[in-house]
Tab-separated table of C-alpha atoms in Angstrom:
chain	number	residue	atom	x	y	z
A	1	UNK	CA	13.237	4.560	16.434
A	2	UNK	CA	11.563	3.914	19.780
A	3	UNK	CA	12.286	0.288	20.915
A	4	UNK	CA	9.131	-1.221	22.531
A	5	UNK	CA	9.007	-3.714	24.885
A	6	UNK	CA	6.383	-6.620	23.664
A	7	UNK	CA	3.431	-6.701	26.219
A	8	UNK	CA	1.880	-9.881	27.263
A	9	UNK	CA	-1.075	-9.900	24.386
A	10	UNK	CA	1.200	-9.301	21.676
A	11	UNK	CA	2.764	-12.473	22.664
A	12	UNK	CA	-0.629	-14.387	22.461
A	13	UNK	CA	-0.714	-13.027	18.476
A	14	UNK	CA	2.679	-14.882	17.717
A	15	UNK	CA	1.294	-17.934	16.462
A	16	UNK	CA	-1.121	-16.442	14.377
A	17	UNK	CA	1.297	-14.325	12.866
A	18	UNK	CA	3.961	-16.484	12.825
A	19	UNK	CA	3.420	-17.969	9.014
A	20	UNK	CA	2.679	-14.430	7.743
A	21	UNK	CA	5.893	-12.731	8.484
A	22	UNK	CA	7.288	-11.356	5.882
A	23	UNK	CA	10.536	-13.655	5.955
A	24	UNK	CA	8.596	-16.351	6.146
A	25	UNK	CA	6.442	-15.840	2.658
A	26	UNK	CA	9.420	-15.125	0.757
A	27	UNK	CA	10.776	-18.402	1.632
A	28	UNK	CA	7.217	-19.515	0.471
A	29	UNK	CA	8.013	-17.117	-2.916
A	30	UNK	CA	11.612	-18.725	-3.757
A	31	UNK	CA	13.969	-17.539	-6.009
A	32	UNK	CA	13.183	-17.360	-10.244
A	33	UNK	CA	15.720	-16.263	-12.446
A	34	UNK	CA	15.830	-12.322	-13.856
A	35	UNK	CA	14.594	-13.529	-17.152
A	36	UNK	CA	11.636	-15.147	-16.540
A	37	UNK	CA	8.827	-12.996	-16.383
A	38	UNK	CA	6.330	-13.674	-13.430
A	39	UNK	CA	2.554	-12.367	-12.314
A	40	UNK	CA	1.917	-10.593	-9.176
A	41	UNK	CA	-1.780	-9.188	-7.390
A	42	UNK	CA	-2.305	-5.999	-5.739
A	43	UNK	CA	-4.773	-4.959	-3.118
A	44	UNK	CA	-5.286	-2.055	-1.477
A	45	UNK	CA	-6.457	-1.261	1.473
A	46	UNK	CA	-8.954	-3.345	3.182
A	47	UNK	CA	-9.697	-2.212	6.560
A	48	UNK	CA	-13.554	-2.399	7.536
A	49	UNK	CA	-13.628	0.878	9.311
A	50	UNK	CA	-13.402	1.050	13.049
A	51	UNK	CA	-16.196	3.730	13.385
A	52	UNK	CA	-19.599	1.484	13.596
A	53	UNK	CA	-21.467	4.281	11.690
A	54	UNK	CA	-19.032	4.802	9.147
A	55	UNK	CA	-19.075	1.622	8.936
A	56	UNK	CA	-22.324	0.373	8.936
A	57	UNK	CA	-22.801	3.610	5.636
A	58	UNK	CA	-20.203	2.871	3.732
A	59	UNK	CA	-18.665	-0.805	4.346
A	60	UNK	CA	-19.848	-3.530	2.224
A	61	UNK	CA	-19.136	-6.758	3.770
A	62	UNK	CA	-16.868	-9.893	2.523
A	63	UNK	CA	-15.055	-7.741	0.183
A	64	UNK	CA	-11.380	-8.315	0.966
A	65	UNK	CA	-12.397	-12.083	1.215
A	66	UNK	CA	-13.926	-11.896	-2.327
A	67	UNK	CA	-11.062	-10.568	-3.306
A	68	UNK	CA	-7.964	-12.232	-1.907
A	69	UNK	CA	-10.111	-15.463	-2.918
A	70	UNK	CA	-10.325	-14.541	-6.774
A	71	UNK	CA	-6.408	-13.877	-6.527
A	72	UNK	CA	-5.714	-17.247	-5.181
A	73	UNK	CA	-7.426	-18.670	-8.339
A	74	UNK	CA	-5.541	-16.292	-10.695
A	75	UNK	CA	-2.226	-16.720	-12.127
A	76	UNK	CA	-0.594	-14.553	-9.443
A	77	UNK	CA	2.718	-15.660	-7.767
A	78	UNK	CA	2.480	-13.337	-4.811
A	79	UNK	CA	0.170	-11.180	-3.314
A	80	UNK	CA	1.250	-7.644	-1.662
A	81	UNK	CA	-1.236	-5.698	0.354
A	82	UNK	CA	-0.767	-2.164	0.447
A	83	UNK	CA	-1.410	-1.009	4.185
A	84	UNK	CA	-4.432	-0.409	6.378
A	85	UNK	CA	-4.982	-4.454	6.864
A	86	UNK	CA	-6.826	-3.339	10.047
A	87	UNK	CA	-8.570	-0.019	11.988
A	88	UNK	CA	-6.063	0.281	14.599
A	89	UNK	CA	-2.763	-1.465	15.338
A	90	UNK	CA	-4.241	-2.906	18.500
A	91	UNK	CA	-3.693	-6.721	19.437
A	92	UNK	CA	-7.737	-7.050	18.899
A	93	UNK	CA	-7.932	-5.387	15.553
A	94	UNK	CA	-4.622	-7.569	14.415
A	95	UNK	CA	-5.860	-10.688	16.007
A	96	UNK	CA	-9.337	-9.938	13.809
A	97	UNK	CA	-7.275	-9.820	10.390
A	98	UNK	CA	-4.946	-12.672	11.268
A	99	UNK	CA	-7.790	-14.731	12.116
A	100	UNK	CA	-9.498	-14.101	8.631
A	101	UNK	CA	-6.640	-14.602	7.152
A	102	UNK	CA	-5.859	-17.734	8.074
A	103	UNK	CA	-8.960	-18.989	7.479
A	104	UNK	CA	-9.516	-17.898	4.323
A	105	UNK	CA	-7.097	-20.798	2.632
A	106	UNK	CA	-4.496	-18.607	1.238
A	107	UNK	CA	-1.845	-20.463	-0.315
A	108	UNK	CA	0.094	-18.251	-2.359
A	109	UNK	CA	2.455	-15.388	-0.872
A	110	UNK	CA	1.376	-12.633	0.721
A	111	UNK	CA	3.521	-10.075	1.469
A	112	UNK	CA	2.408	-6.630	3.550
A	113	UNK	CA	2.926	-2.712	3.386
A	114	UNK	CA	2.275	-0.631	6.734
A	115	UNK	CA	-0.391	1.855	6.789
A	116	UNK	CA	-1.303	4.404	8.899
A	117	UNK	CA	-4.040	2.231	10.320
A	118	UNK	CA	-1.951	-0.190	11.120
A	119	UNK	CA	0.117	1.833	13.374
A	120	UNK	CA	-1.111	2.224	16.904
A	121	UNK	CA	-3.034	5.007	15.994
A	122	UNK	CA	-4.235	6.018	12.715
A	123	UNK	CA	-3.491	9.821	13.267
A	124	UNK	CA	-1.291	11.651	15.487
A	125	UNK	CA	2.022	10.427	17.658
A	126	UNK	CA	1.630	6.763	16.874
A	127	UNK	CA	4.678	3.644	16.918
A	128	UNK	CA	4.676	0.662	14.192
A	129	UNK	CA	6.049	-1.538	17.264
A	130	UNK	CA	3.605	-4.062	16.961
A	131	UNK	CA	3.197	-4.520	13.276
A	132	UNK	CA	7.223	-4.946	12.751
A	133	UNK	CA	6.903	-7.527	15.951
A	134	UNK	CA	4.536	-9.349	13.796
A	135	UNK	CA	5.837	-8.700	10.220
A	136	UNK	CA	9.068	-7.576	10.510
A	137	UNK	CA	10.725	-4.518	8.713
A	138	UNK	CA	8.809	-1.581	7.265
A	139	UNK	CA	11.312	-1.204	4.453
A	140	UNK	CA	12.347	-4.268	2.692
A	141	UNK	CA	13.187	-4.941	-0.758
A	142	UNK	CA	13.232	-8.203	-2.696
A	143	UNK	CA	14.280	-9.614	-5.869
A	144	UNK	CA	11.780	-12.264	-8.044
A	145	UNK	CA	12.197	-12.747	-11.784
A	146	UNK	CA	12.782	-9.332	-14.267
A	147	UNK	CA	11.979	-6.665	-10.744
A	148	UNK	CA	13.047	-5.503	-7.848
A	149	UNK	CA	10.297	-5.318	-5.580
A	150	UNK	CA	10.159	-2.392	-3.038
A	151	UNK	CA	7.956	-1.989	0.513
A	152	UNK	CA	8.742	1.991	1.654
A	153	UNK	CA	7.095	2.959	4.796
A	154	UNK	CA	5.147	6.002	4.723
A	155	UNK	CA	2.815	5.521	7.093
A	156	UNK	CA	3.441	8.497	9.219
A	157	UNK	CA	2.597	10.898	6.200
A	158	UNK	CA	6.799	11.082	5.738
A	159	UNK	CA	9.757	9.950	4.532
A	160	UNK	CA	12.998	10.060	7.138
A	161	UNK	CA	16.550	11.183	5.254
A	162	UNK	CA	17.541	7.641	6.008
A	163	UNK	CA	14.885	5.867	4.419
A	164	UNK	CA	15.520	7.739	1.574
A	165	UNK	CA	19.404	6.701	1.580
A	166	UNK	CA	18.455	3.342	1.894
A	167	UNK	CA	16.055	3.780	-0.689
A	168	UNK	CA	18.669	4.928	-3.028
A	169	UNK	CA	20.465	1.915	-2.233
A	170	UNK	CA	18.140	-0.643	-3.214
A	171	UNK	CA	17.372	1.087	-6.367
A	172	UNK	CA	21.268	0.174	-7.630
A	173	UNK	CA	19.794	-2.544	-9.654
A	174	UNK	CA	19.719	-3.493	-13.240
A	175	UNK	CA	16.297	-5.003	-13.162
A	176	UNK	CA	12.903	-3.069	-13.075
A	177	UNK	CA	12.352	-1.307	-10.384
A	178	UNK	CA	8.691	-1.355	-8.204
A	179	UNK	CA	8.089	0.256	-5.306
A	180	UNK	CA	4.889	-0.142	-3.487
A	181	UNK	CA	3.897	1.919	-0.452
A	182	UNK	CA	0.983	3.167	1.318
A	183	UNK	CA	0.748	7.394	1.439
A	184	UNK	CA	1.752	8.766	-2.127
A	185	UNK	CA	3.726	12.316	-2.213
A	186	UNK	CA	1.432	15.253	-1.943
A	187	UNK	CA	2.107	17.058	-5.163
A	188	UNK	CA	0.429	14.749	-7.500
A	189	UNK	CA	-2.773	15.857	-8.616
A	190	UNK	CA	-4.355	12.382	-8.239
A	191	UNK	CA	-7.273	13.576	-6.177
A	192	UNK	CA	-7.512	17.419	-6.608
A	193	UNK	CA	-7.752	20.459	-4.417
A	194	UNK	CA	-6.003	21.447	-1.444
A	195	UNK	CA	-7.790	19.391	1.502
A	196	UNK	CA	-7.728	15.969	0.026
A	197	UNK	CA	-3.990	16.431	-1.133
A	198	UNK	CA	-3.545	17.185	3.095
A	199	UNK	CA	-5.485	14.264	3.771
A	200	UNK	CA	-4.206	12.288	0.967
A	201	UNK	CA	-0.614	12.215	0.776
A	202	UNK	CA	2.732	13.214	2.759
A	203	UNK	CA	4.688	16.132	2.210
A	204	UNK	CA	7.985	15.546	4.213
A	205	UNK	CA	10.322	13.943	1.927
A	206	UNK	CA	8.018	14.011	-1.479
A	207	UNK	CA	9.769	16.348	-3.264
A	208	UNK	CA	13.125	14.357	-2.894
A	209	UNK	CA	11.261	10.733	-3.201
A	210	UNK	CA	9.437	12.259	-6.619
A	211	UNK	CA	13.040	13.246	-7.857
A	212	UNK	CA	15.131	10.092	-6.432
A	213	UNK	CA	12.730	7.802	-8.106
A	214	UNK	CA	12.244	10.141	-11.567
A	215	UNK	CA	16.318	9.837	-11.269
A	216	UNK	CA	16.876	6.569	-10.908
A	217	UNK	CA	14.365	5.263	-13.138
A	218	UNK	CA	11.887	3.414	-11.585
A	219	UNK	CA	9.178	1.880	-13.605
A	220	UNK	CA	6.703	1.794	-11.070
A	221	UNK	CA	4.932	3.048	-7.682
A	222	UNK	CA	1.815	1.684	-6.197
A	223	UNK	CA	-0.078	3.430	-3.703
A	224	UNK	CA	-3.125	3.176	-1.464
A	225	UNK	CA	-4.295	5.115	1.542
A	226	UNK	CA	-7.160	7.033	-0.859
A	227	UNK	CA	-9.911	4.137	-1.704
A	228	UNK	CA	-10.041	4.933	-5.374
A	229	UNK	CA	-8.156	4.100	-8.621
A	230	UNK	CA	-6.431	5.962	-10.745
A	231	UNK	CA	-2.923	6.853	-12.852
A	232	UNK	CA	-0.628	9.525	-13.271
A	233	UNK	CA	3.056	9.724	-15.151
A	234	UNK	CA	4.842	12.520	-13.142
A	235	UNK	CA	8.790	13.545	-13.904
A	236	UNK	CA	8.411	10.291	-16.197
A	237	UNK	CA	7.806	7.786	-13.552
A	238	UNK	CA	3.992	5.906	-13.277
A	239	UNK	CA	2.246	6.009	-10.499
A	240	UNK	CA	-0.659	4.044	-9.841
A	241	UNK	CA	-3.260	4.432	-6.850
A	242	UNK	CA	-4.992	1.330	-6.348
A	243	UNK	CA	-7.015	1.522	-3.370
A	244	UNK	CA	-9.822	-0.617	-3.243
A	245	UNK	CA	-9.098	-3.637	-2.136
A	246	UNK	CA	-12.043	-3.579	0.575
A	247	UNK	CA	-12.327	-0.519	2.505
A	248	UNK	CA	-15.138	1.560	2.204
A	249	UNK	CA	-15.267	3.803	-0.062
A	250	UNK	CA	-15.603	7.723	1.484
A	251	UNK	CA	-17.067	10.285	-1.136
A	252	UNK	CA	-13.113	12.167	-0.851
A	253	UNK	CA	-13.377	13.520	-3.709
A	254	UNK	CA	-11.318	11.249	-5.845
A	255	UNK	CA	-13.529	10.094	-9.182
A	256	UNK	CA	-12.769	6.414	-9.501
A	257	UNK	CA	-14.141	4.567	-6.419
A	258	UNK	CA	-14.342	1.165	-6.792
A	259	UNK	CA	-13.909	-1.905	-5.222
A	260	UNK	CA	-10.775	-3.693	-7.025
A	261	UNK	CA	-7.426	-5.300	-7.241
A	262	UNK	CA	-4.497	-5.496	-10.153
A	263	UNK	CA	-2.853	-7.956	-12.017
A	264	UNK	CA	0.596	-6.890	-12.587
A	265	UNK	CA	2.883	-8.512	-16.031
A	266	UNK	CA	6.293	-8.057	-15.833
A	267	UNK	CA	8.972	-9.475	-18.213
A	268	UNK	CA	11.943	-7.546	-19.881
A	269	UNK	CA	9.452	-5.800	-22.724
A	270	UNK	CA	7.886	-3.686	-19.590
A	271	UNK	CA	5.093	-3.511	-17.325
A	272	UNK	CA	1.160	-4.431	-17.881
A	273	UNK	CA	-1.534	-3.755	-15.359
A	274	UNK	CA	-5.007	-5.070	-15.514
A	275	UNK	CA	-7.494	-4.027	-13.086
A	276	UNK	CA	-9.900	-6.509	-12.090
A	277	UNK	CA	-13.364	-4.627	-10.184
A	278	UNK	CA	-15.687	-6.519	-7.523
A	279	UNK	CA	-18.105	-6.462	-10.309
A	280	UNK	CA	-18.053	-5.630	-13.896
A	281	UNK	CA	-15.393	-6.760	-16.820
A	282	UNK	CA	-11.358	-6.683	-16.122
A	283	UNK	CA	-9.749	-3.637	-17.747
A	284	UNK	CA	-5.988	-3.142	-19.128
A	285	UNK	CA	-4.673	0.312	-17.917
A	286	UNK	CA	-3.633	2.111	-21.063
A	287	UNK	CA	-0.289	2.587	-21.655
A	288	UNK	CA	-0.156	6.188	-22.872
A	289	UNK	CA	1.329	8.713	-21.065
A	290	UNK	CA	-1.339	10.396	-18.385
A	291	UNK	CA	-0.203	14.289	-17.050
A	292	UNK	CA	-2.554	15.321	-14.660
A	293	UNK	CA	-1.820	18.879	-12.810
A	294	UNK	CA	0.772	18.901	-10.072
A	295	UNK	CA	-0.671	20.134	-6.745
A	296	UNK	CA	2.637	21.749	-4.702
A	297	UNK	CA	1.758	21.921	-1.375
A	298	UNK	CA	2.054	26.031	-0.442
A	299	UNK	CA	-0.112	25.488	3.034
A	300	UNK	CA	1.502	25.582	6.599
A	301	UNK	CA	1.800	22.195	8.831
A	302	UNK	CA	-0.723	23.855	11.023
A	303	UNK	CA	-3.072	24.052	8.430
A	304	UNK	CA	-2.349	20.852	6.650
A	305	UNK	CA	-3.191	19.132	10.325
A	306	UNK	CA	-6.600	20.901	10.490
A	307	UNK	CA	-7.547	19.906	7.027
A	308	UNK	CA	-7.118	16.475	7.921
A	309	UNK	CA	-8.883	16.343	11.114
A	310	UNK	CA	-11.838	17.986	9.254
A	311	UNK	CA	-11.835	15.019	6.434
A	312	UNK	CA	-10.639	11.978	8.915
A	313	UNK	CA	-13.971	10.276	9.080
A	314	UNK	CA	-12.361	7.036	10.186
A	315	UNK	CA	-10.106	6.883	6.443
């Protein structure tokens, strides 16, 4: 990992960031005891879309606000945002978010996952200097009531062989495990066909993060990075792609596009997700088992990158 040295202007975003660090909201969280269930929100990504045109097509305005707003009326202890808070991990795109945020009330904890947008660039050779100078660690793992809670960066479409050590680490637990992160593996057939699984997912490291998880029994991953919804039980762990938490949503292919954010139960009987849209009637997610295709990814890298510089569009 490349050290950076902070310039000036990431110095001029400390105080904004400063209560938003993730050590900083988990002092806000506290401690409850492993058998008391607790409540926790999801939203997915919520970056505006850096490309005026793209933006001005397919961006509908407010929605993150909306959102986070409804969760801080909600019985939700924490908050965790998947990745892709802004367009760019550039001190003016941060200094934009932290700005809303902070004027936007928030009161209960709100704890981050890096995307690929917020890197310092959303696609190719890219650094996560300035998000971990203003968040902290990519990987971090925290215990709150019946779960462990897991952030895994995969934000450069990849997991390293020592993430996935550590990873195996932090899953030594007794409680339920949850892992939230922002790039799913590529062979889950969550969004179909060969060019959106390119786009969609990473392929260095899935095939061992699909069978550490399956192995270890985790109850739970959350993704975002693809601006839909959707669910899919694969070598008997649950995966759920929520996505929607304001970006716009790109006709990728992916059925379920809508504007959203979860409620999340957890107590010793298991997990319960309700799914609460921008507009229209919360929904439970069923419980039964959902087996969707596998998708193994047979292309070369060269092709892979091609196929995702034809579908970037600004996602």
């Amino acid at each position: 990992m490349t050290l950076a040295v902070p310039h000036p202007s990431w110095r001029r975003l400390e105080p904004l960031a400063a209560h938003w660090r993730t050590r900083r909201q988990l002092e806000l969280l506290g401690p409850r005891p492993h058998r008391d269930p607790c409540e926790f929100a999801i939203l997915g990504d919520v970056e505006p879309c850096r490309f005026r045109l793209l933006r001005l097509v397919f961006n509908r305005p407010r929605v993150f606000a909306r959102q986070l707003l409804a969760i801080q009326e909600g019985p939700a202890a924490f908050c965790v945002q998947l990745g892709d808070m802004v367009g760019r991990g550039s001190p003016r795109f941060y200094a934009r978010f932290l700005e809303e945020l902070g004027g936007l009330g928030v009161k209960k904890p709100y704890l981050t996952v890096i995307g690929n947008h917020d890197r310092s660039q959303p696609n190719g050779p890219s650094d996560s200097a300035l998000y971990r100078h203003l968040f902290g660690p990519c990987n971090y793992a925290f215990d709150f009531g019946p779960a462990r809670f897991v952030m895994l960066d995969t934000s450069f479409h990849r997991l390293r062989r020592a993430q996935l050590r550590w990873l195996e680490r932090v899953l030594e637990t007794h409680r339920r495990k949850i892992i939230f992160t922002h790039m799913g593996p590529v062979q889950l057939g969550l969004w179909g066909g060969s060019v959106a699984h390119a786009h969609g997912g990473f392929s260095r490291g899935a095939r061992e993060f699909t069978e550490l998880v399956s192995s270890m029994n985790v109850d739970r991953v959350y993704l975002g990075h693809v601006h839909a919804f959707g669910v899919q039980d694969y070598l008997g762990v649950r995966y759920v792609l929520t996505g929607g938490g304001g970006s716009a949503l790109f006709p990728v292919g992916a059925p379920d596009r809508f504007h959203h954010y979860l409620m999340v139960s957890v107590d010793q009987r298991g997990i319960r997700e309700r799914v609460h849209p921008l507009e229209g009637r919360p929904f439970e997610v069923p419980p039964g088992t959902v087996l969707l295709p596998p998708v193994e990814p047979t292309w070369p890298a060269r092709v892979a990158h091609r196929a995702r510089r034809l579908v970037n569009g600004g996602i």
